Structure formats: structure tokens, C-alpha cells
Amino acid sequence: MESKFFIKDSKDFIAKKVELKGWVYNKRSSGSIAFLQLRDGTGFIQGVVVKNEVSPTTFETARNLTLESSVIITGLIREDKRAPSGYEMSIVNIKTLQIPKEEYPLGKKDHGPDFLLNNRHLWLRSKRQWAIQRVRHAIIYAIYSHLEEEGFIKIDAPILTPSAAEGTTTLFPVPYLPAWSDEELDKEEITLKSQNAVAYLSQSGQLYLEAAIAAHGKVFDFGPTFRAEKSKTRRHLSEFWMMDAEAAFVEHEENMATQEKLIKAILKAVLDKCPEELNILERDTTILKNILDKKFPIINHQEAIKLAQKENLSIGQRDDLGAEAETLISNKFDTPVFIQKYPKEIKAFYMKADPKDSSRVLNNDLLAPEGFGEIIGGSQREDNLEKLTAWMKELNMNLKDYEWYLDLRRFGSIPHSGFGAGLERLVAWICKLEHVRESIPFPRMLDRFTP
Ligand code: 4AD
Ligand code: MG
């Protein structure tokens, strides 16, 4: 027996006898031959069992296997140009670990989205879902390695937070502690100052990264973030993964350049590492490749509104771009496009006003092409204490909650900028998915938090 075998390494095992540990994801058999579609986590391969080339028990075992049987199979790897993977396995022996007694719920084709989501724990095994999660992995890995190369330090922002980082309308409140009785606490000799405190699940680690740049210069985080989204769209999850990056002495233009470089690094990594996955997803890769050596256009919010109005969308001068306008605009470009300088009143409190027009902010959204819409939101931050507090007061924010954040402007304030990229939006765009729910292993949405 050769060294440990995985399907992804088939090319190194041609004409060799190997042991494959995996699952039967499909099966076809006739009187004298059985075809087993096998999966081992690293890839897919077809195994062939020929009646008169194996023992009668092995052939019988092959015929008795049902979908999702777990198996240890011995066989010979051979090249086969007709096989989807380019390789096939001539099976000589089958050891079964478990044969399901019931019919596999996802065995038939064409299930509705609800059925699939209810069976997400099984659906993850399907070829498409396999490919999507591997692309997701490649994106995560590319973000870490690119930012590390660029000198960013990973800082872990907290998940339980005392106040809002973004709009309060999407805050996810949770009791900070369970309601322990005085008796229970007395027994442990614990006195708590505020047992009834409410915490909010993090909407973004940004504010904490702004603290960390004074220690490290360039930092990033990557973690789960939460929004109690009232929108039921194909782009919104209540729990999603976001990477925030923040850098000292970086202004608006350079902030956008950093985003562009990161997106190109991600695309390059996925194209290099995931050709099989993109092929399974039937993703047109030339569209993605063509982005690599093009400059991303930058257009003003004002012009973006005009573009949308030209297409008969009813939208006001100072409105946010809704999903519809974003789709419309991003359909017009074959690269991601920056929309910059939104009206101040529709954006988060921390954004710096544009010195040329104080009613607008030095921010950007980055819209992915092909109608995918916003994948990144970024801005230069207000670094002037007086301006920041004046605006926060106007927004009726409770300054007491943000004293620590305001300290960052009191002690060594500097121009700085950052951005947040939504992982599921990136996955959905790169894999060309209808809905972000497929881009995360176990999606949490407005009306779903199972399984
Ligand atoms: O534009 P957002 O709200 O920006 C922030 O939270 C900033 N604090 C980031 C920063 O400057 N450090 O969110 C950033 C990104 C969006 O562009 C989008 O890709 C994703 O997070 N996102 C969501 N993804 C899935 N479901 C949701 N409900 C999302 N809300 C935002
Ligand atoms: Mg945004």
C-alpha cells in the first residue's frame, strides 16, 4: 500500500493501489457492473466495480450500498479522459462503515430552498455546496495572507459590546448575564454591579480597531457580526462574517486603493486555487480574470443617483442607494466600482466630512459587478474631537457610552481610515450565487436560525 491517499492527489497515484476513505454520493448499477460516485472531502471520483473482476461478496456489497454509505475502498487509480475529474478507480475491495437504513433525504434532484435549508447539515455535502465552502476558505485565507504581507496586524475585536458601532436600528440585544438569583450569587460570594446589563452583539469591530491603530498602525479583524436586519433580501443575513481593516495616517483616496488591492489579491488567489470549484459552479472565470488588470472606477454618489434616475428608478438626490439602484449601477460595470461621498445624514456617525462639501462624507461603498451590489463599506474617520461630538449630539447619541472612543481623539488623534468587507457578499459574487444564504455554512436570517 502506498502512502495515505486523497482524491485530490489522484494524479500522483496512477496505476497504484490505494485506500479511499469516504462516502458514496451516487450510484448506478446494472447486472455486471456498478458505478459508485465517491467523495472523500478533498474531491470526487468515480469507482467502478466489475462483477467478474471482484469476489462475489464485494460485488454484492457494491450493489447493496445506498446513498451516503460510509466506506473504505481499495482500488487502482487510472487516468480516464471521459471521467469528469480525469481519473477513475477500479475497485477491488469494499469495507462498509455504515449503510444508511433510510433513504437519503437529498437523494432526488430539485428540492425547494426551504427543504434544502432545513437539511443544511446534509446539503453541505453536495458538490455545489462543497465548491462554495472551498471558495469561501480560499477567500478567508487570501485576506489573512494579503493583509499580513501589507503589514496589518490581526486584532480581535469583542463580540459582546456595550453600544452601537453602526445604526441602532439593527442592534442585536442580549442579556449580558443570565438572571441569577441573589441566593445563587451569595453562595458563590459574588456581588455584581449590574446584573441587568444589556449587551449588543457586535455589528462591526471598527471602533475597537480605531483604538488599536494607535498601538499598531495598521490592523484588521475578522469575525462574526450581527445585524437585526428587517430586510428580507438575497443580500442580508442576521449573522455574517466581516473583515474590518483600519490604518493610521491613511486618507480617503489611499483607503480606496487599499480596498482595490485587497479585492484583486482575493480574486487572484481564488482563480489560482479553485479552478475545479469554479468549474463545478459553472462560473465564467474570464469575467473575474479581466478585473485583475483594470482600475476600479470611482464615481460620486450624486452621479450614481443620476444613473439610477436615468433608468427610471424613483430615487432622491440625497437618498441611500437601495438594493435596486445598486444592482442597476453594478450591472453597468465589468469591474467593481467605488461610489464615494454620500450625504452625511444617511451615513454612520464616525465618517469625516468632505472638506469641499461638508454635507457629504469621505466614504465609499464598493459595488461588485454583475448586479451584486455592495461588498465593502469604508470611510475616512472624523478625527477632530469637537466636530465629532457636535455631530453625535445632533444625532442624539449618548456621548457617555462613547467616552472611550472619544479619548482616541483626545490623545494623539491622527487622520485615519478603514473599511469592512462582508465575507458572504464576496463569496456570493465570486461564486455567482443567487442568494447569500448559500455562502455561509449555517445561515441565520430574519426568520431562520436552525439547524
Ligand atoms: O457597510 P457596513 O455596514 O460597514 C461597517 O460596518 C463599517 N463599520 C465597516 C468599517 O468601516 N470597518 O458593513 C460592511 C460590509 C458591507 O459592505 C457588506 O458587505 C457586509 O458588511 N454586510 C452584510 N453582509 C451580509 N448581511 C448583512 N446584513 C450585512 N450588512 C453588511
Ligand atoms: Mg454599508
Coordinates of C-alpha atoms and ligand atoms in Angstrom, one line a residue:
M1 CA 0.0 0.0 0.0
E2 CA 1.2 3.5 -0.9
S3 CA 1.2 6.5 1.4
K4 CA -2.1 7.9 2.5
F5 CA -4.4 8.6 -0.4
F6 CA -6.7 11.6 -1.0
I7 CA -8.8 12.1 -4.2
K8 CA -7.2 15.5 -4.9
D9 CA -3.8 13.7 -5.3
S10 CA -5.1 11.2 -7.9
K11 CA -2.5 12.3 -10.5
D12 CA 0.3 11.1 -8.3
F13 CA -1.2 7.6 -7.8
I14 CA -1.9 6.5 -11.4
A15 CA -1.7 2.7 -11.7
K16 CA -1.2 2.4 -7.9
K17 CA -3.3 0.6 -5.4
V18 CA -4.9 3.0 -2.9
E19 CA -7.3 3.0 0.0
L20 CA -10.0 5.6 -0.2
K21 CA -11.9 6.6 3.0
G22 CA -15.1 8.4 2.1
W23 CA -18.8 8.4 1.1
V24 CA -20.9 7.1 -1.7
Y25 CA -22.8 10.2 -3.1
N26 CA -24.3 8.5 -6.1
K27 CA -24.6 5.0 -7.5
R28 CA -25.6 3.3 -10.7
S29 CA -25.5 -0.4 -11.3
S30 CA -26.6 -3.0 -13.9
G31 CA -26.2 -6.7 -14.0
S32 CA -22.5 -6.9 -14.2
I33 CA -21.1 -3.5 -13.4
A34 CA -21.6 -0.9 -10.7
F35 CA -20.5 2.7 -10.8
L36 CA -20.0 4.4 -7.4
Q37 CA -19.6 8.2 -7.2
L38 CA -17.2 8.7 -4.3
R39 CA -16.3 11.6 -2.2
D40 CA -13.6 12.0 0.4
G41 CA -13.7 15.6 1.4
T42 CA -10.9 16.6 -1.0
G43 CA -12.7 15.8 -4.2
F44 CA -14.9 13.4 -6.2
I45 CA -14.0 10.3 -8.2
Q46 CA -15.9 7.5 -9.9
G47 CA -15.3 4.0 -8.7
V48 CA -16.1 1.0 -11.0
V49 CA -16.8 -2.5 -9.8
V50 CA -16.9 -5.2 -12.4
K51 CA -18.6 -8.4 -11.4
N52 CA -16.2 -10.8 -12.8
E53 CA -13.1 -8.9 -11.6
V54 CA -14.0 -9.0 -7.9
S55 CA -15.1 -11.5 -5.3
P56 CA -18.9 -12.3 -5.3
T57 CA -19.2 -10.7 -1.8
T58 CA -17.5 -7.5 -3.0
F59 CA -19.9 -7.2 -5.9
E60 CA -22.8 -7.9 -3.6
T61 CA -21.6 -5.2 -1.2
A62 CA -21.3 -2.7 -4.0
R63 CA -24.9 -3.4 -5.1
N64 CA -26.2 -3.0 -1.5
L65 CA -24.6 0.4 -0.9
T66 CA -27.0 3.2 -0.6
L67 CA -26.5 7.0 -0.9
E68 CA -24.2 8.3 1.8
S69 CA -22.9 5.0 2.9
S70 CA -19.5 5.5 4.5
V71 CA -16.8 3.2 3.1
I72 CA -13.2 2.3 2.9
I73 CA -12.5 1.2 -0.6
T74 CA -9.4 -0.4 -2.1
G75 CA -8.7 0.1 -5.8
L76 CA -6.5 1.1 -8.6
I77 CA -6.3 4.7 -9.9
R78 CA -6.3 5.1 -13.6
E79 CA -6.5 8.0 -16.0
D80 CA -9.8 8.4 -17.8
K81 CA -10.3 11.4 -20.1
R82 CA -14.1 10.8 -20.1
A83 CA -14.4 11.0 -16.4
P84 CA -15.3 14.5 -15.0
S85 CA -12.2 14.5 -12.7
G86 CA -10.0 12.9 -15.4
Y87 CA -9.4 9.8 -13.1
E88 CA -11.3 6.7 -12.2
M89 CA -10.8 4.0 -9.7
S90 CA -11.1 0.2 -10.4
I91 CA -12.4 -1.1 -7.2
V92 CA -11.1 -4.4 -5.8
N93 CA -12.5 -4.4 -2.3
I94 CA -15.1 -2.6 -0.2
K95 CA -15.3 -2.3 3.5
T96 CA -18.5 -0.6 4.8
L97 CA -18.5 1.5 7.9
Q98 CA -22.2 2.3 7.8
I99 CA -25.0 1.7 5.3
P100 CA -28.0 4.1 5.9
K101 CA -31.2 2.2 6.5
E102 CA -33.4 5.1 5.4
E103 CA -33.5 6.8 2.1
Y104 CA -31.2 9.8 2.0
P105 CA -33.4 12.9 2.1
L106 CA -31.4 14.8 -0.5
G107 CA -31.1 11.9 -2.9
K108 CA -33.5 13.2 -5.5
K109 CA -32.9 16.2 -7.6
D110 CA -34.7 19.6 -7.4
H111 CA -35.6 20.4 -3.9
G112 CA -37.1 23.8 -2.9
P113 CA -34.9 26.3 -0.9
D114 CA -36.8 25.7 2.4
F115 CA -36.3 21.9 2.2
L116 CA -32.7 22.4 1.5
L117 CA -32.2 24.9 4.3
N118 CA -34.0 22.6 6.8
N119 CA -31.5 20.0 5.7
R120 CA -28.5 22.3 5.6
H121 CA -26.5 19.8 7.7
L122 CA -26.8 17.3 4.8
W123 CA -27.0 19.8 2.0
L124 CA -23.4 20.9 2.8
R125 CA -22.2 17.6 1.3
S126 CA -23.5 18.3 -2.2
K127 CA -21.0 19.2 -4.9
R128 CA -22.0 22.8 -5.4
Q129 CA -22.0 23.4 -1.6
W130 CA -18.7 21.8 -1.3
A131 CA -17.3 24.1 -4.0
I132 CA -18.8 27.2 -2.4
Q133 CA -17.3 26.5 1.0
R134 CA -13.9 25.9 -0.5
V135 CA -14.0 29.2 -2.3
R136 CA -15.0 30.8 1.0
H137 CA -12.0 29.2 2.6
A138 CA -9.7 30.5 -0.2
I139 CA -11.1 34.0 0.3
I140 CA -10.5 33.9 4.0
Y141 CA -7.0 32.6 3.6
A142 CA -6.3 35.2 0.9
I143 CA -7.5 38.1 3.2
Y144 CA -5.2 37.0 6.0
S145 CA -2.1 36.5 3.9
H146 CA -2.6 39.6 1.8
L147 CA -3.1 41.9 4.8
E148 CA -0.2 40.2 6.6
E149 CA 2.0 41.0 3.6
E150 CA 0.8 44.6 3.7
G151 CA 1.8 44.9 7.3
F152 CA -1.6 44.7 9.0
I153 CA -1.8 43.1 12.5
K154 CA -4.8 41.0 13.4
I155 CA -6.6 42.4 16.4
D156 CA -9.6 40.5 17.7
A157 CA -12.5 42.9 18.4
P158 CA -15.0 41.8 21.0
I159 CA -18.4 40.3 20.1
L160 CA -20.3 41.5 23.2
T161 CA -20.3 45.2 23.1
P162 CA -21.9 48.0 25.2
S163 CA -23.1 50.2 22.4
A164 CA -23.7 50.5 18.6
A165 CA -20.9 50.6 16.1
E166 CA -23.4 51.2 13.2
G167 CA -27.1 52.2 13.1
T168 CA -29.0 51.4 16.3
T169 CA -32.0 50.0 14.2
T170 CA -30.1 46.8 13.5
L171 CA -28.7 46.3 17.0
F172 CA -29.0 42.7 18.4
P173 CA -29.5 43.0 22.2
V174 CA -28.7 40.1 24.5
P175 CA -28.8 39.9 28.3
Y176 CA -25.1 40.2 29.4
L177 CA -25.7 37.7 32.1
P178 CA -28.4 35.2 32.9
A179 CA -30.9 36.3 35.6
W180 CA -29.1 34.6 38.6
S181 CA -30.9 34.8 41.9
D182 CA -29.4 36.7 44.8
E183 CA -29.2 33.3 46.6
E184 CA -27.1 31.8 43.8
L185 CA -24.8 34.7 43.8
D186 CA -24.5 34.8 47.6
K187 CA -23.5 31.2 47.6
E188 CA -20.5 32.0 45.3
E189 CA -19.8 35.2 47.3
I190 CA -20.3 37.3 44.2
T191 CA -21.6 40.8 44.1
L192 CA -22.4 42.2 40.6
K193 CA -22.7 45.9 39.8
S194 CA -25.2 45.5 37.0
Q195 CA -26.7 42.1 36.6
N196 CA -29.4 43.5 34.3
A197 CA -26.9 44.9 31.7
V198 CA -27.8 44.5 28.1
A199 CA -25.0 43.8 25.7
Y200 CA -25.2 44.1 21.9
L201 CA -23.7 41.6 19.6
S202 CA -21.0 43.3 17.5
Q203 CA -22.1 45.0 14.3
S204 CA -18.5 45.6 13.3
G205 CA -15.2 45.7 15.1
Q206 CA -14.3 49.0 13.6
L207 CA -14.4 51.2 16.7
Y208 CA -12.0 48.8 18.5
L209 CA -9.7 48.8 15.6
E210 CA -9.6 52.6 15.7
A211 CA -8.2 52.2 19.3
A212 CA -5.7 49.6 18.1
I213 CA -4.2 51.7 15.3
A214 CA -2.5 54.0 17.9
A215 CA -0.7 50.9 19.1
H216 CA 0.0 49.1 15.8
G217 CA -0.6 51.5 12.9
K218 CA -2.4 49.0 10.6
V219 CA -4.8 46.4 11.9
F220 CA -7.6 44.1 10.9
D221 CA -10.2 41.9 12.5
F222 CA -12.2 39.1 11.1
G223 CA -15.2 37.8 13.0
P224 CA -18.9 37.1 13.2
T225 CA -21.0 40.3 13.2
F226 CA -24.7 40.6 13.8
R227 CA -27.5 42.8 12.4
A228 CA -31.1 42.5 13.3
E229 CA -32.0 43.2 9.7
K230 CA -35.6 43.8 8.9
S231 CA -34.8 43.4 5.2
K232 CA -35.5 40.0 3.7
T233 CA -33.3 40.2 0.7
R234 CA -30.9 38.0 -1.1
R235 CA -28.0 40.0 0.4
H236 CA -28.9 40.1 4.1
L237 CA -28.1 37.8 6.9
S238 CA -28.5 38.4 10.6
E239 CA -25.2 36.8 11.3
F240 CA -22.4 37.3 8.9
W241 CA -18.6 37.4 8.8
M242 CA -16.9 40.7 8.3
M243 CA -13.3 41.7 7.9
D244 CA -12.6 45.3 9.1
A245 CA -9.3 47.0 8.3
E246 CA -8.1 50.3 9.8
A247 CA -4.9 52.3 9.2
A248 CA -3.3 55.3 10.8
F249 CA -2.2 58.2 8.6
V250 CA -4.3 57.0 5.7
E251 CA -6.8 59.2 4.0
H252 CA -9.9 58.6 1.8
E253 CA -8.1 58.0 -1.6
E254 CA -5.5 55.7 -0.2
N255 CA -8.2 53.8 1.7
M256 CA -9.9 53.0 -1.6
A257 CA -6.6 52.0 -3.2
T258 CA -6.1 49.5 -0.2
Q259 CA -9.5 48.0 -0.9
E260 CA -8.8 47.6 -4.6
K261 CA -5.6 45.9 -4.0
L262 CA -7.2 43.5 -1.5
I263 CA -10.1 42.6 -3.8
K264 CA -7.5 41.8 -6.6
A265 CA -5.5 39.7 -4.2
I266 CA -8.6 37.8 -3.3
L267 CA -9.6 37.2 -6.9
K268 CA -6.2 36.1 -7.9
A269 CA -6.0 33.6 -5.0
V270 CA -9.4 32.1 -5.8
L271 CA -8.6 31.8 -9.6
D272 CA -5.3 30.2 -8.7
K273 CA -6.5 27.8 -6.1
C274 CA -10.1 26.9 -7.0
P275 CA -10.3 26.1 -10.7
E276 CA -12.2 22.8 -10.0
E277 CA -14.6 24.6 -7.6
L278 CA -15.3 27.4 -10.1
N279 CA -15.9 24.8 -12.8
I280 CA -18.4 22.9 -10.6
L281 CA -20.2 26.3 -10.1
E282 CA -20.1 26.9 -13.8
R283 CA -18.6 30.3 -13.0
D284 CA -17.4 32.3 -16.0
T285 CA -13.8 32.9 -14.9
T286 CA -12.8 35.3 -17.8
I287 CA -15.1 37.9 -16.2
L288 CA -13.1 37.6 -13.0
K289 CA -9.7 37.4 -14.7
N290 CA -10.4 40.6 -16.6
I291 CA -10.8 42.5 -13.4
L292 CA -7.2 41.8 -12.3
D293 CA -5.6 44.4 -14.5
K294 CA -8.3 47.1 -14.7
K295 CA -8.5 50.2 -12.5
F296 CA -11.8 50.3 -10.5
P297 CA -13.8 53.4 -11.5
I298 CA -14.7 56.0 -8.8
I299 CA -18.0 57.8 -9.2
N300 CA -19.7 60.3 -6.9
H301 CA -22.9 59.4 -5.1
Q302 CA -24.5 62.3 -6.9
E303 CA -23.7 60.8 -10.3
A304 CA -24.8 57.3 -9.1
I305 CA -28.2 58.8 -8.3
K306 CA -28.4 60.3 -11.7
L307 CA -27.5 57.0 -13.3
A308 CA -30.3 55.3 -11.4
Q309 CA -32.8 58.1 -12.2
K310 CA -31.9 57.8 -15.9
E311 CA -33.1 54.2 -15.6
N312 CA -36.4 55.4 -14.3
L313 CA -35.8 54.5 -10.7
S314 CA -37.6 56.7 -8.3
I315 CA -34.8 57.9 -6.0
G316 CA -34.0 61.2 -4.4
Q317 CA -30.8 63.3 -4.6
R318 CA -29.8 62.6 -1.0
D319 CA -31.2 59.0 -0.7
D320 CA -29.1 56.0 0.1
L321 CA -28.6 53.6 -2.9
G322 CA -31.1 50.8 -2.2
A323 CA -30.6 47.3 -3.4
E324 CA -32.3 48.1 -6.7
A325 CA -30.2 51.1 -7.5
E326 CA -27.0 49.2 -6.5
T327 CA -28.0 46.3 -8.8
L328 CA -28.7 48.6 -11.6
I329 CA -25.4 50.5 -11.3
S330 CA -23.2 47.5 -10.7
N331 CA -24.7 45.9 -13.8
K332 CA -23.2 48.7 -15.9
F333 CA -19.6 47.9 -14.9
D334 CA -17.4 44.9 -15.6
T335 CA -15.2 45.7 -12.6
P336 CA -16.1 46.6 -9.0
V337 CA -16.9 50.3 -8.8
F338 CA -16.5 52.8 -6.0
I339 CA -19.3 55.1 -5.1
Q340 CA -18.0 57.9 -2.9
K341 CA -19.1 60.9 -0.9
Y342 CA -22.6 60.0 0.3
P343 CA -24.8 62.6 2.1
K344 CA -23.7 62.9 5.7
E345 CA -27.1 62.4 7.1
I346 CA -27.6 58.9 5.7
K347 CA -24.2 57.5 6.9
A348 CA -22.7 56.4 10.2
F349 CA -21.7 59.0 12.8
Y350 CA -17.9 58.5 12.6
M351 CA -17.4 59.5 9.0
K352 CA -15.3 62.6 8.2
A353 CA -17.0 65.4 6.3
D354 CA -15.7 66.2 2.8
P355 CA -13.7 69.5 3.2
K356 CA -15.0 70.5 -0.2
D357 CA -18.7 69.9 0.7
S358 CA -19.4 69.5 4.4
S359 CA -22.9 68.0 3.7
R360 CA -21.1 64.9 2.4
V361 CA -18.6 62.4 3.8
L362 CA -15.3 61.0 2.7
N363 CA -16.7 57.5 2.4
N364 CA -17.1 54.8 -0.2
D365 CA -19.1 51.7 -0.9
L366 CA -17.6 49.2 -3.3
L367 CA -20.1 47.6 -5.5
A368 CA -19.3 44.2 -7.1
P369 CA -20.1 43.9 -10.9
E370 CA -22.8 41.7 -12.5
G371 CA -25.5 43.3 -10.3
F372 CA -24.1 42.0 -7.0
G373 CA -24.0 45.4 -5.2
E374 CA -22.2 46.4 -2.1
I375 CA -19.3 44.2 -0.9
I376 CA -17.3 46.8 1.1
G377 CA -18.2 49.9 3.1
G378 CA -15.3 52.2 4.0
S379 CA -14.5 55.8 5.1
Q380 CA -12.1 58.3 6.4
R381 CA -13.0 58.8 10.1
E382 CA -13.6 62.1 11.8
D383 CA -10.5 62.8 13.9
N384 CA -11.5 66.2 15.3
L385 CA -13.0 65.9 18.8
E386 CA -15.2 69.0 18.5
K387 CA -16.6 68.1 15.1
L388 CA -17.3 64.5 16.1
T389 CA -19.0 65.3 19.3
A390 CA -21.1 68.1 17.7
W391 CA -22.4 65.6 15.1
M392 CA -23.0 62.9 17.6
K393 CA -25.1 65.3 19.7
E394 CA -27.1 66.2 16.7
L395 CA -27.8 62.5 16.2
N396 CA -29.0 62.3 19.8
M397 CA -26.3 59.8 20.6
N398 CA -25.4 59.2 24.3
L399 CA -21.9 60.5 24.5
K400 CA -21.3 58.8 27.8
D401 CA -21.3 55.4 26.0
Y402 CA -18.6 56.6 23.7
E403 CA -16.2 58.3 26.1
W404 CA -13.5 55.7 25.5
Y405 CA -13.9 56.2 21.7
L406 CA -13.6 60.0 22.1
D407 CA -10.4 59.5 24.1
L408 CA -8.9 58.4 20.8
R409 CA -9.4 61.9 19.6
R410 CA -8.2 63.4 22.9
F411 CA -4.9 61.6 22.9
G412 CA -2.8 61.5 19.7
S413 CA -5.6 62.0 17.2
I414 CA -4.5 61.4 13.6
P415 CA -6.1 61.2 10.1
H416 CA -7.2 57.6 9.6
S417 CA -9.4 55.4 7.5
G418 CA -10.7 51.9 7.2
F419 CA -13.3 49.6 5.7
G420 CA -15.3 46.5 6.2
A421 CA -15.8 43.7 3.7
G422 CA -18.7 41.3 4.0
L423 CA -17.4 37.7 3.5
E424 CA -20.7 36.3 2.4
R425 CA -21.2 39.0 -0.2
L426 CA -17.7 38.3 -1.5
V427 CA -18.4 34.6 -1.8
A428 CA -21.8 35.2 -3.4
W429 CA -20.3 37.4 -6.0
I430 CA -17.2 35.3 -6.8
C431 CA -19.3 32.1 -6.9
K432 CA -22.2 33.9 -8.7
L433 CA -24.8 32.8 -6.2
E434 CA -28.5 33.8 -6.3
H435 CA -28.6 34.4 -2.5
V436 CA -26.1 34.9 0.3
R437 CA -27.7 32.1 2.3
E438 CA -25.6 29.5 0.3
S439 CA -22.3 31.3 1.1
I440 CA -22.2 30.6 4.8
P441 CA -22.3 27.0 6.3
F442 CA -25.3 27.6 8.6
P443 CA -27.2 30.8 7.6
R444 CA -29.1 32.9 10.2
M445 CA -31.7 35.1 8.6
L446 CA -34.8 37.1 9.7
D447 CA -36.9 34.0 10.2
R448 CA -34.4 31.2 10.5
F449 CA -31.8 30.2 12.9
T450 CA -31.9 26.4 12.5
P451 CA -30.3 23.9 12.2
Ligands
4AD1 O1 -21.2 48.9 5.2 P1 -21.1 48.3 6.6 O2 -22.3 48.4 7.5 O3 -19.9 49.0 7.3 C1 -19.5 48.8 8.6 O4 -20.0 48.1 9.4 C2 -18.2 49.6 8.9 N1 -18.1 49.7 10.3 C3 -17.0 48.8 8.3 C4 -15.7 49.5 8.5 O5 -15.6 50.6 8.0 N2 -14.8 48.9 9.2 O6 -20.8 46.8 6.5 C5 -19.6 46.3 5.8 C6 -19.9 45.2 4.9 C7 -20.9 45.6 3.8 O7 -20.3 46.2 2.7 C8 -21.5 44.2 3.4 O8 -20.5 43.6 2.5 C9 -21.5 43.5 4.7 O9 -20.6 44.1 5.6 N3 -22.8 43.5 5.3 C10 -23.6 42.4 5.3 N4 -23.5 41.2 4.8 C11 -24.5 40.3 4.9 N5 -25.6 40.6 5.6 C12 -25.8 41.8 6.2 N6 -26.9 42.0 6.8 C13 -24.8 42.8 6.0 N7 -24.6 44.0 6.4 C14 -23.4 44.4 6.0
MG2 MG -22.6 49.7 4.0

